Each structure stands twice: as C-alpha cells, then as structure tokens.
Coordinates of N, CA and C in Angstrom, one line a residue:
M1 N -96.5 128.5 -40.3 CA -96.1 129.8 -40.6 C -96.2 130.1 -42.0
Q2 N -95.7 129.1 -42.8 CA -95.7 129.3 -44.2 C -97.1 129.2 -44.7
I3 N -98.0 128.5 -44.1 CA -99.4 128.4 -44.6 C -100.1 129.8 -44.2
L4 N -99.6 130.5 -43.3 CA -100.1 131.8 -42.8 C -99.5 133.0 -43.7
G5 N -98.6 132.6 -44.6 CA -98.0 133.7 -45.5 C -96.9 134.4 -44.8
L6 N -96.4 134.0 -43.7 CA -95.2 134.8 -42.9 C -94.1 134.8 -43.6
D7 N -93.3 135.7 -43.7 CA -92.0 135.7 -44.4 C -90.9 135.2 -43.4
L8 N -90.5 133.9 -43.6 CA -89.5 133.2 -42.7 C -88.2 133.7 -42.9
T9 N -87.8 134.5 -44.0 CA -86.6 135.1 -44.1 C -86.4 136.4 -43.3
D10 N -87.5 137.0 -42.8 CA -87.5 138.2 -41.8 C -86.6 137.9 -40.7
D11 N -85.7 138.8 -40.3 CA -84.9 138.7 -39.2 C -85.7 138.3 -38.0
S12 N -86.9 138.8 -37.7 CA -87.7 138.7 -36.7 C -88.4 137.4 -36.6
L13 N -88.5 136.7 -37.7 CA -89.2 135.2 -37.9 C -88.3 134.2 -38.2
K14 N -87.2 134.4 -38.6 CA -86.5 133.3 -39.2 C -86.0 132.2 -38.1
G15 N -85.9 132.6 -36.9 CA -85.4 131.7 -35.9 C -86.7 131.2 -35.1
T16 N -87.9 131.7 -35.4 CA -89.1 131.4 -34.7 C -89.5 129.9 -34.7
P17 N -89.4 129.2 -35.9 CA -89.7 127.8 -35.9 C -88.9 127.0 -34.8
M18 N -87.6 127.3 -34.7 CA -86.8 126.5 -33.8 C -87.0 126.9 -32.4
R19 N -87.2 128.2 -32.1 CA -87.6 128.6 -30.9 C -88.8 128.0 -30.2
V20 N -89.9 127.9 -31.1 CA -91.2 127.3 -30.8 C -91.0 126.0 -30.5
A21 N -90.4 125.1 -31.5 CA -90.0 123.8 -31.2 C -89.4 123.4 -30.0
K22 N -88.2 124.2 -29.6 CA -87.6 124.0 -28.3 C -88.3 124.3 -27.1
M23 N -89.3 125.4 -27.2 CA -90.1 125.6 -26.2 C -91.2 124.6 -25.8
Y24 N -91.8 123.9 -26.8 CA -92.8 122.9 -26.7 C -91.9 121.7 -26.1
V25 N -90.8 121.3 -26.6 CA -90.1 120.1 -26.0 C -89.6 120.4 -24.8
K26 N -88.9 121.4 -24.5 CA -88.2 121.4 -23.2 C -89.0 122.1 -22.1
E27 N -90.0 123.0 -22.5 CA -90.7 123.6 -21.4 C -92.3 123.2 -21.4
V28 N -93.0 123.6 -22.4 CA -94.4 123.4 -22.3 C -94.9 121.9 -22.2
F29 N -94.3 121.0 -22.9 CA -94.5 119.7 -22.9 C -93.5 118.8 -22.2
G30 N -92.6 119.4 -21.3 CA -91.6 118.6 -20.6 C -92.1 117.6 -19.7
G31 N -93.4 117.7 -19.3 CA -94.0 116.6 -18.5 C -94.2 115.3 -19.1
L32 N -93.9 115.3 -20.6 CA -94.1 114.0 -21.2 C -92.8 113.1 -21.0
N33 N -91.7 113.8 -20.7 CA -90.6 113.0 -20.5 C -90.4 112.4 -19.1
P34 N -90.6 111.2 -19.0 CA -90.4 110.6 -17.6 C -89.2 110.9 -16.9
K35 N -88.1 111.3 -17.5 CA -87.0 111.6 -16.8 C -87.1 113.0 -15.9
N36 N -88.3 113.8 -16.2 CA -88.6 115.1 -15.6 C -89.3 114.9 -14.3
K37 N -89.9 113.6 -14.1 CA -90.8 113.5 -12.9 C -90.1 113.8 -11.7
P38 N -90.6 114.5 -10.7 CA -89.8 115.0 -9.5 C -89.5 113.6 -8.7
V39 N -88.6 113.7 -8.1 CA -88.1 112.7 -7.0 C -88.7 113.1 -5.7
V40 N -89.8 112.4 -5.0 CA -90.1 112.8 -3.9 C -89.4 112.5 -2.8
T41 N -89.2 113.4 -1.7 CA -88.5 113.2 -0.5 C -89.4 112.9 0.5
L42 N -89.4 111.8 1.1 CA -90.1 111.4 2.3 C -89.5 111.4 3.6
F43 N -90.2 111.7 4.6 CA -89.5 111.8 5.9 C -90.3 110.9 7.0
D44 N -89.7 110.3 7.9 CA -90.5 109.6 8.9 C -91.5 110.5 9.5
N45 N -92.7 109.9 9.8 CA -93.6 110.7 10.4 C -93.4 110.5 12.0
N46 N -92.5 111.2 12.5 CA -92.1 111.0 13.8 C -93.3 111.4 14.9
Y47 N -94.0 112.4 14.4 CA -95.0 112.9 15.3 C -96.3 112.2 15.1
K48 N -96.3 111.2 14.2 CA -97.4 110.4 13.9 C -98.7 111.2 13.6
Y49 N -98.4 112.2 13.0 CA -99.5 113.2 12.5 C -100.4 112.5 11.4
D50 N -101.7 112.4 11.8 CA -102.7 111.8 11.0 C -103.9 112.5 10.7
E51 N -103.6 113.8 10.6 CA -104.8 114.7 10.0 C -104.4 115.1 8.7
V52 N -105.3 116.0 8.3 CA -105.0 116.6 6.8 C -104.0 117.5 6.7
V53 N -103.2 117.4 5.6 CA -102.1 118.4 5.1 C -102.5 118.7 3.9
M54 N -102.7 120.1 3.7 CA -103.2 120.8 2.6 C -102.2 121.8 2.0
I55 N -102.1 121.8 0.6 CA -101.4 122.8 0.0 C -102.3 123.4 -1.1
K56 N -102.6 124.6 -0.9 CA -103.6 125.4 -1.6 C -103.0 126.2 -2.4
D57 N -103.7 126.7 -3.7 CA -103.3 127.8 -4.7 C -101.9 127.5 -5.2
I58 N -101.9 126.3 -5.8 CA -100.6 126.0 -6.6 C -101.0 126.5 -8.1
T59 N -100.3 127.4 -8.5 CA -100.5 127.9 -9.8 C -99.8 126.9 -10.8
F60 N -100.6 126.8 -11.9 CA -100.2 125.8 -13.0 C -100.6 126.4 -14.4
Y61 N -99.8 126.1 -15.3 CA -100.1 126.5 -16.8 C -100.1 125.2 -17.5
T62 N -101.1 124.9 -18.4 CA -100.9 123.8 -19.3 C -101.6 124.1 -20.6
M63 N -101.6 123.1 -21.5 CA -102.1 123.5 -22.8 C -103.3 122.4 -23.1
C64 N -104.4 122.9 -23.4 CA -105.6 122.0 -23.9 C -105.3 121.2 -25.0
E65 N -105.3 120.0 -24.9 CA -105.0 119.0 -25.9 C -105.8 119.0 -27.1
H66 N -107.0 119.8 -26.9 CA -108.0 119.8 -28.1 C -107.7 120.8 -29.1
H67 N -107.2 122.0 -28.5 CA -107.0 123.3 -29.3 C -105.5 123.9 -29.3
F68 N -104.7 123.1 -28.4 CA -103.4 123.6 -28.2 C -103.3 125.1 -27.8
I69 N -104.2 125.4 -26.9 CA -104.4 126.8 -26.3 C -104.4 126.7 -25.0
P70 N -103.6 127.6 -24.2 CA -103.5 127.3 -22.8 C -104.8 127.3 -21.9
F71 N -104.6 126.6 -20.8 CA -105.4 126.8 -19.7 C -104.6 126.9 -18.5
F72 N -105.2 127.6 -17.5 CA -104.2 127.8 -16.2 C -105.2 128.0 -15.2
G73 N -104.6 127.8 -13.9 CA -105.3 128.0 -12.8 C -104.6 127.7 -11.4
K74 N -105.5 127.1 -10.5 CA -105.0 126.8 -9.2 C -105.2 125.4 -9.0
A75 N -104.3 124.7 -8.4 CA -104.6 123.1 -7.9 C -104.5 123.4 -6.4
H76 N -105.5 122.6 -5.8 CA -105.4 122.4 -4.2 C -105.4 120.9 -4.0
V77 N -104.3 120.5 -3.1 CA -104.2 119.1 -2.9 C -104.1 118.8 -1.5
A78 N -104.7 117.8 -0.9 CA -104.6 117.4 0.4 C -104.4 116.0 0.6
Y79 N -103.6 115.5 1.7 CA -103.4 114.2 1.9 C -103.4 113.9 3.5
I80 N -103.5 112.7 3.8 CA -103.2 112.3 5.2 C -102.3 111.4 5.2
P81 N -101.2 111.7 5.9 CA -100.0 111.1 6.1 C -100.2 109.7 6.8
K82 N -99.2 108.7 6.5 CA -99.4 107.5 7.2 C -97.9 107.4 7.9
D83 N -97.0 106.6 7.6 CA -95.7 106.4 8.2 C -94.8 107.5 7.9
K84 N -95.1 108.1 6.7 CA -94.0 109.1 6.1 C -94.8 110.5 5.8
V85 N -94.0 111.5 5.7 CA -94.6 112.8 5.3 C -93.7 113.3 4.3
A86 N -94.4 114.0 3.4 CA -93.6 114.5 2.2 C -93.0 115.7 2.2
G87 N -92.0 116.2 1.6 CA -91.5 117.6 1.4 C -92.6 118.4 0.9
L88 N -93.0 119.6 1.3 CA -94.1 120.2 0.7 C -94.0 120.6 -0.7
S89 N -92.7 121.0 -1.0 CA -92.5 121.5 -2.4 C -92.9 120.4 -3.6
K90 N -92.9 119.2 -3.2 CA -93.0 118.1 -4.0 C -94.4 118.0 -4.6
V91 N -95.3 118.5 -3.8 CA -96.8 118.7 -4.3 C -96.8 119.6 -5.5
N92 N -96.2 120.6 -5.2 CA -96.1 121.7 -6.3 C -95.5 121.3 -7.4
R93 N -94.3 120.5 -7.2 CA -93.6 119.9 -8.5 C -94.3 119.0 -9.3
L94 N -95.0 118.1 -8.4 CA -95.8 117.0 -9.2 C -96.9 117.6 -10.0
V95 N -97.6 118.7 -9.6 CA -98.7 119.5 -10.2 C -98.1 120.0 -11.5
Q96 N -96.9 120.6 -11.5 CA -96.2 121.3 -12.4 C -95.9 120.1 -13.7
F97 N -95.3 118.9 -13.1 CA -94.9 117.9 -14.0 C -96.0 117.5 -14.8
F98 N -97.3 117.3 -14.2 CA -98.4 116.6 -15.0 C -99.1 117.8 -15.8
A99 N -98.8 119.1 -15.4 CA -99.4 120.1 -16.2 C -98.5 120.4 -17.5
R100 N -97.4 119.9 -17.5 CA -96.5 120.3 -18.7 C -96.7 119.1 -19.6
R101 N -97.8 119.1 -20.2 CA -98.1 118.1 -21.2 C -99.6 118.6 -21.9
P102 N -99.7 118.1 -23.1 CA -101.1 118.3 -23.6 C -102.2 117.8 -22.7
Q103 N -103.1 118.5 -22.2 CA -104.1 117.9 -21.1 C -105.4 118.2 -21.4
V104 N -106.3 117.5 -20.6 CA -107.6 117.9 -20.3 C -107.7 117.9 -18.7
Q105 N -108.6 118.9 -18.2 CA -108.4 119.2 -16.8 C -108.9 118.0 -16.0
E106 N -109.9 117.1 -16.4 CA -110.2 116.0 -15.7 C -109.2 115.1 -15.4
R107 N -108.5 114.8 -16.6 CA -107.4 113.9 -16.4 C -106.2 114.4 -15.6
L108 N -105.9 115.8 -15.7 CA -104.9 116.3 -14.8 C -105.1 116.1 -13.3
T109 N -106.4 116.3 -13.0 CA -106.9 116.2 -11.6 C -106.7 114.7 -11.1
I110 N -107.0 113.8 -11.9 CA -106.9 112.4 -11.6 C -105.4 111.8 -11.4
Q111 N -104.5 112.4 -12.4 CA -103.2 112.0 -12.5 C -102.5 112.6 -11.2
I112 N -102.8 113.9 -10.8 CA -102.3 114.4 -9.5 C -102.5 113.6 -8.3
A113 N -103.8 113.2 -8.1 CA -104.3 112.4 -7.0 C -103.6 111.1 -6.9
K114 N -103.6 110.5 -8.1 CA -103.0 109.0 -8.1 C -101.6 109.0 -7.9
E115 N -101.0 110.0 -8.4 CA -99.4 110.1 -8.2 C -99.1 110.6 -6.6
I116 N -99.8 111.4 -6.1 CA -99.6 111.8 -4.7 C -99.9 110.4 -3.9
S117 N -101.0 109.7 -4.0 CA -101.2 108.5 -3.3 C -100.1 107.5 -3.4
E118 N -99.7 107.2 -4.7 CA -98.5 106.3 -4.8 C -97.2 106.8 -4.3
Q119 N -96.9 107.9 -4.7 CA -95.5 108.5 -4.0 C -95.6 108.6 -2.6
F120 N -96.7 109.0 -2.0 CA -96.7 109.5 -0.5 C -97.0 108.3 0.4
H121 N -97.4 107.2 -0.5 CA -97.7 106.0 0.4 C -99.0 106.2 1.3
T122 N -100.2 106.7 0.7 CA -101.5 107.0 1.3 C -102.5 106.8 0.3
E123 N -103.6 106.3 0.8 CA -104.6 106.2 -0.1 C -105.6 107.4 0.1
D124 N -105.4 108.3 1.2 CA -106.2 109.3 1.5 C -105.7 110.7 0.8
V125 N -106.3 110.9 -0.4 CA -105.8 112.2 -1.2 C -106.9 112.9 -1.7
A126 N -106.9 114.2 -1.9 CA -108.1 115.0 -2.5 C -107.4 116.1 -3.4
V127 N -107.9 116.3 -4.5 CA -107.4 117.3 -5.4 C -108.5 118.1 -6.0
A128 N -108.6 119.4 -6.0 CA -109.4 120.3 -6.8 C -108.6 121.1 -7.5
I129 N -109.2 121.4 -8.7 CA -108.5 122.3 -9.7 C -109.7 123.2 -10.3
E130 N -109.3 124.5 -10.1 CA -110.0 125.7 -10.8 C -109.3 126.1 -11.8
A131 N -109.7 126.3 -13.1 CA -109.0 126.8 -14.3 C -109.8 127.6 -15.1
N132 N -109.0 128.4 -15.9 CA -109.6 129.3 -17.0 C -109.1 128.7 -18.2
H133 N -110.0 128.5 -19.2 CA -109.6 128.0 -20.5 C -109.5 128.9 -21.5
L134 N -108.5 129.2 -22.2 CA -108.5 130.1 -23.3 C -109.2 129.6 -24.4
C135 N -109.4 128.3 -24.5 CA -110.2 127.8 -25.7 C -111.7 128.2 -25.5
V136 N -112.0 128.6 -24.2 CA -113.4 129.0 -24.1 C -113.4 130.5 -24.1
A137 N -112.5 131.2 -23.6 CA -112.3 132.6 -23.6 C -112.0 133.4 -24.8
A138 N -111.1 132.8 -25.8 CA -110.4 133.6 -26.7 C -111.0 132.9 -28.1
R139 N -111.8 132.0 -28.0 CA -112.3 131.6 -29.3 C -113.7 130.8 -28.9
G140 N -114.3 130.3 -29.9 CA -115.8 129.7 -29.6 C -116.8 130.7 -28.9
V141 N -117.2 130.3 -27.9 CA -118.1 131.1 -27.0 C -117.5 132.4 -26.6
E142 N -116.4 132.5 -26.3 CA -115.6 133.8 -26.0 C -116.2 134.2 -24.6
D143 N -116.2 133.4 -23.7 CA -116.7 133.7 -22.4 C -115.4 133.7 -21.6
T144 N -115.1 135.0 -21.1 CA -114.1 135.4 -20.3 C -114.1 135.3 -18.7
T145 N -115.3 135.0 -18.4 CA -115.6 135.1 -16.8 C -115.8 133.7 -16.2
S146 N -116.0 132.6 -17.0 CA -116.4 131.3 -16.4 C -114.9 130.6 -16.1
S147 N -115.2 129.8 -15.1 CA -114.0 128.8 -14.8 C -114.5 127.4 -14.6
T148 N -113.6 126.5 -14.6 CA -114.1 125.1 -14.5 C -113.4 124.5 -13.3
V149 N -114.1 123.8 -12.6 CA -113.7 123.2 -11.3 C -114.0 121.6 -11.4
T150 N -112.7 120.9 -11.1 CA -112.7 119.6 -11.0 C -112.2 119.0 -9.8
T151 N -112.7 117.9 -9.3 CA -112.3 117.2 -7.9 C -112.1 115.8 -8.3
Y152 N -111.3 115.3 -7.2 CA -111.0 113.9 -7.3 C -110.6 113.5 -5.9
F153 N -111.5 112.5 -5.5 CA -111.2 112.1 -4.0 C -110.9 110.6 -3.7
L154 N -109.8 110.3 -3.0 CA -109.4 108.8 -2.8 C -109.6 108.7 -1.3
G155 N -109.8 107.4 -0.8 CA -109.8 106.9 0.6 C -110.7 107.7 1.4
K156 N -110.3 108.2 2.5 CA -111.1 109.0 3.6 C -111.8 110.2 2.9
F157 N -111.1 110.9 1.9 CA -111.7 112.0 1.3 C -112.8 111.7 0.5
A158 N -113.0 110.4 0.1 CA -114.3 110.0 -0.5 C -115.5 110.0 0.4
T159 N -115.3 110.1 1.8 CA -116.3 110.1 2.7 C -116.8 111.6 2.8
E160 N -118.1 111.6 3.2 CA -118.8 113.1 3.1 C -118.1 114.0 4.2
A161 N -117.6 113.5 5.2 CA -117.1 114.4 6.3 C -115.7 114.9 5.8
Y162 N -114.7 114.2 5.3 CA -113.6 114.6 4.8 C -113.6 115.5 3.6
K163 N -114.4 115.0 2.8 CA -114.9 115.8 1.4 C -115.3 117.2 2.0
M164 N -116.2 117.4 2.8 CA -116.7 118.6 3.1 C -115.7 119.4 3.8
Q165 N -114.8 118.8 4.7 CA -113.7 119.6 5.3 C -112.6 120.2 4.2
F166 N -112.4 119.3 3.3 CA -111.5 119.8 2.1 C -112.3 120.9 1.4
L167 N -113.4 120.7 0.9 CA -114.1 121.8 0.1 C -114.3 122.9 0.9
S168 N -114.7 122.9 2.2 CA -114.8 124.1 2.9 C -113.7 125.0 3.3
S169 N -112.5 124.2 3.3 CA -111.2 124.9 3.5 C -110.8 125.6 2.3
L170 N -111.3 125.4 1.1 CA -111.0 126.1 -0.2 C -111.8 127.4 -0.2
N171 N -112.9 127.5 0.3 CA -113.8 128.7 0.3 C -114.2 128.9 1.8
P172 N -113.4 129.6 2.7 CA -113.8 129.7 4.0 C -114.8 130.9 3.9
A173 N -115.8 130.8 4.9 CA -116.8 131.8 5.0 C -116.4 133.0 5.4

C-alpha cells in the first residue's frame, strides 16, 4: 500500500493492512491450517448401497497461487460407498477446505478426490471442477467468457462406463 502511494493515515485506510492480513489468515487461506480440516461423519451402509452418490454444483472460491487473484466455480464429486456412507455436507466442507489456500485448479481437483477416497474409505471417486479465473479475465488476455474444466478419476470411475455416467450426469441432454 505504501508502494502504491496510499495514505495509510487516512481514516478509511489506516486499518486496512490488519483487516487484509486477518482476512487472508482466517478466511481466504484458512485451508492451510490442518486444524480446520472437516471431521467426516460416516454411517453404516445398512442398505448396502453400492451405486454412485453424486453431489453437484458445489460453489467454491479460491486464490490463484500464481497471481493471488481469485478463481471460482463449481465442483462436482461422486463416490461409490463401501461399508460406510458419509454425511453429504462433508463433501461440500472438504471442497471448501482445499479451496481455502493458494491453489491451482489441477491440484485442487486431485486433493479433493484423494481426500474423499481416504476419508470415505472407497477407491471409487470422481471429481470435476469448472472454474472462471480472474487472472485470465481481469488481466493478461482479458477473456471473460472462457472457463477451465479439470477432472480426476479413481477406481471404477477410471473405467469408461463409470466415467461416462459421471460426465453425462453433469450435462444432461
């Protein structure tokens, strides 16, 4: 702020450095603190459900680690339960946890999939993320209409049939 020539004695600006620091540590980058990782609640799979469970359109906001400019979008997560099923809100919470750190979209996609696999005790996981990057829209090429899609498939979802089931459910005809 000093390099920009802003008057830090101005009533409107004098608290800004502390507000910004607090926002980054407690909110924007709260996912860097392992204490903030959500505790996943698992329940016995009494019905022996062994088909796809999908949570679509999970909104997330994160910060591009290359430019410290936001990117945001929707995450879509699917898993096939084994002996346990998870509380559905935990998927959303895990997406939010990994989004709250300096990120690249590819790594975010992988982190979510691997964490779901580990915590839900299943190797069958699929994650797709579609995001808009302000580092593309507000600077550089200044393309405001493009989005970036990443996917990561584990277990059965790496097979063509499950992969197609997952992807087709994202964009029904």
